[in-house]
Amino acid sequence: MLSFSQSKAFFIAAAIATFSFSLYSFPVFGKQQTLAPDQVEALKKQTVCSFINIKSGTVNIRKGPGQQYPVVAKLKRGDGVRAVSRQGNWVKIAALTHGNYPNETFTSLDGWVNNQYINGCSEDQFDRWRK
């Protein structure tokens, strides 16, 4: 049986681990919003399935199309996103995806990523953001 101080230390360690996990699992800073089914359908019609393609580490998602804008999220290789459009060398992202079709869910994400770190999901869309 754990003593009171051991229990207290365990509780604090568990709380820190949970907080760290939540920051890593949900890298978007600020309020997140899971989209309703009708919002998901509209999002799918207006965006392109894409994913983050960085060799290692994370890539900064910024508030605007340029390095001078603040970072709003950090995403890692393979993170799924829904991309809207391209402006110069920057791609606008509207949502972060979780899971696989048909059970995927979407979290609102308003940000921009440099086009060298994003690819389309399907073979015919793979190079879309590079052109």
Short mmCIF file of N, CA and C in Angstrom, two decimals, residues 1 8 11 21 27 30-31 38 40-41 58 67 70 72 81 86-87 92 94-95 98 101 105 115-118 129:
data_model
loop_
_atom_site.label_atom_id
_atom_site.label_comp_id
_atom_site.label_asym_id
_atom_site.label_seq_id
_atom_site.Cartn_x
_atom_site.Cartn_y
_atom_site.Cartn_z
N MET A 1 0.84 -1.18 0.00
CA MET A 1 0.00 0.00 0.00
C MET A 1 0.89 1.24 0.00
N LYS A 8 0.59 11.04 -3.07
CA LYS A 8 0.62 12.43 -3.53
C LYS A 8 1.59 12.58 -4.70
N PHE A 11 0.06 10.98 -7.79
CA PHE A 11 -0.99 11.83 -8.34
C PHE A 11 -0.41 12.98 -9.14
N PHE A 21 0.56 14.75 -22.31
CA PHE A 21 -0.06 13.97 -23.38
C PHE A 21 -1.09 14.80 -24.12
N PRO A 27 -2.19 19.46 -30.64
CA PRO A 27 -1.19 20.51 -30.70
C PRO A 27 -1.71 21.89 -31.04
N GLY A 30 -5.05 27.21 -28.02
CA GLY A 30 -6.31 27.93 -27.98
C GLY A 30 -7.47 26.95 -28.01
N LYS A 31 -8.67 27.49 -28.21
CA LYS A 31 -9.88 26.68 -28.18
C LYS A 31 -10.01 25.83 -29.43
N ASP A 38 -22.97 18.34 -40.22
CA ASP A 38 -23.27 19.21 -41.37
C ASP A 38 -22.07 20.09 -41.72
N VAL A 40 -18.97 19.16 -41.27
CA VAL A 40 -18.00 18.23 -41.87
C VAL A 40 -18.27 18.08 -43.36
N GLU A 41 -19.52 17.92 -43.74
CA GLU A 41 -19.86 17.76 -45.16
C GLU A 41 -19.50 19.01 -45.96
N THR A 58 8.62 18.48 -35.92
CA THR A 58 7.31 19.09 -36.17
C THR A 58 7.46 20.27 -37.13
N GLN A 67 6.46 33.55 -42.40
CA GLN A 67 7.16 33.25 -41.15
C GLN A 67 7.02 34.35 -40.11
N PRO A 70 2.55 34.53 -36.04
CA PRO A 70 2.75 33.66 -34.88
C PRO A 70 2.34 32.22 -35.16
N VAL A 72 0.39 28.89 -34.44
CA VAL A 72 -0.87 28.52 -33.81
C VAL A 72 -0.93 27.04 -33.48
N VAL A 81 -4.77 16.74 -42.52
CA VAL A 81 -5.39 18.06 -42.50
C VAL A 81 -6.31 18.19 -43.70
N ARG A 86 -3.90 27.75 -51.84
CA ARG A 86 -2.49 28.11 -51.78
C ARG A 86 -2.32 29.58 -52.11
N GLN A 87 -1.41 30.23 -51.38
CA GLN A 87 -1.05 31.62 -51.63
C GLN A 87 0.47 31.68 -51.63
N LYS A 92 -3.28 27.18 -46.96
CA LYS A 92 -4.21 27.44 -45.87
C LYS A 92 -4.86 26.13 -45.43
N ALA A 94 -7.79 24.30 -42.97
CA ALA A 94 -9.07 24.57 -42.31
C ALA A 94 -9.38 23.61 -41.17
N ALA A 95 -8.78 22.41 -41.19
CA ALA A 95 -9.09 21.43 -40.15
C ALA A 95 -7.99 20.39 -40.02
N HIS A 98 -8.68 13.29 -37.69
CA HIS A 98 -8.34 12.21 -36.75
C HIS A 98 -9.03 10.94 -37.22
N TYR A 101 -11.30 7.23 -42.79
CA TYR A 101 -12.61 7.16 -43.42
C TYR A 101 -13.20 5.78 -43.19
N THR A 105 -12.83 12.10 -37.76
CA THR A 105 -13.42 13.29 -37.17
C THR A 105 -12.54 14.48 -37.51
N ASN A 115 4.31 25.23 -48.24
CA ASN A 115 3.90 24.16 -49.15
C ASN A 115 4.92 23.02 -49.25
N GLN A 116 6.15 23.21 -48.81
CA GLN A 116 7.11 22.12 -48.86
C GLN A 116 6.82 21.04 -47.82
N TYR A 117 5.91 21.32 -46.87
CA TYR A 117 5.62 20.37 -45.80
C TYR A 117 4.23 19.74 -45.90
N ILE A 118 3.59 19.83 -47.06
CA ILE A 118 2.24 19.28 -47.19
C ILE A 118 2.06 18.62 -48.55
N TRP A 129 0.00 20.91 -53.98
CA TRP A 129 0.45 22.12 -53.30
C TRP A 129 1.84 22.56 -53.74
#
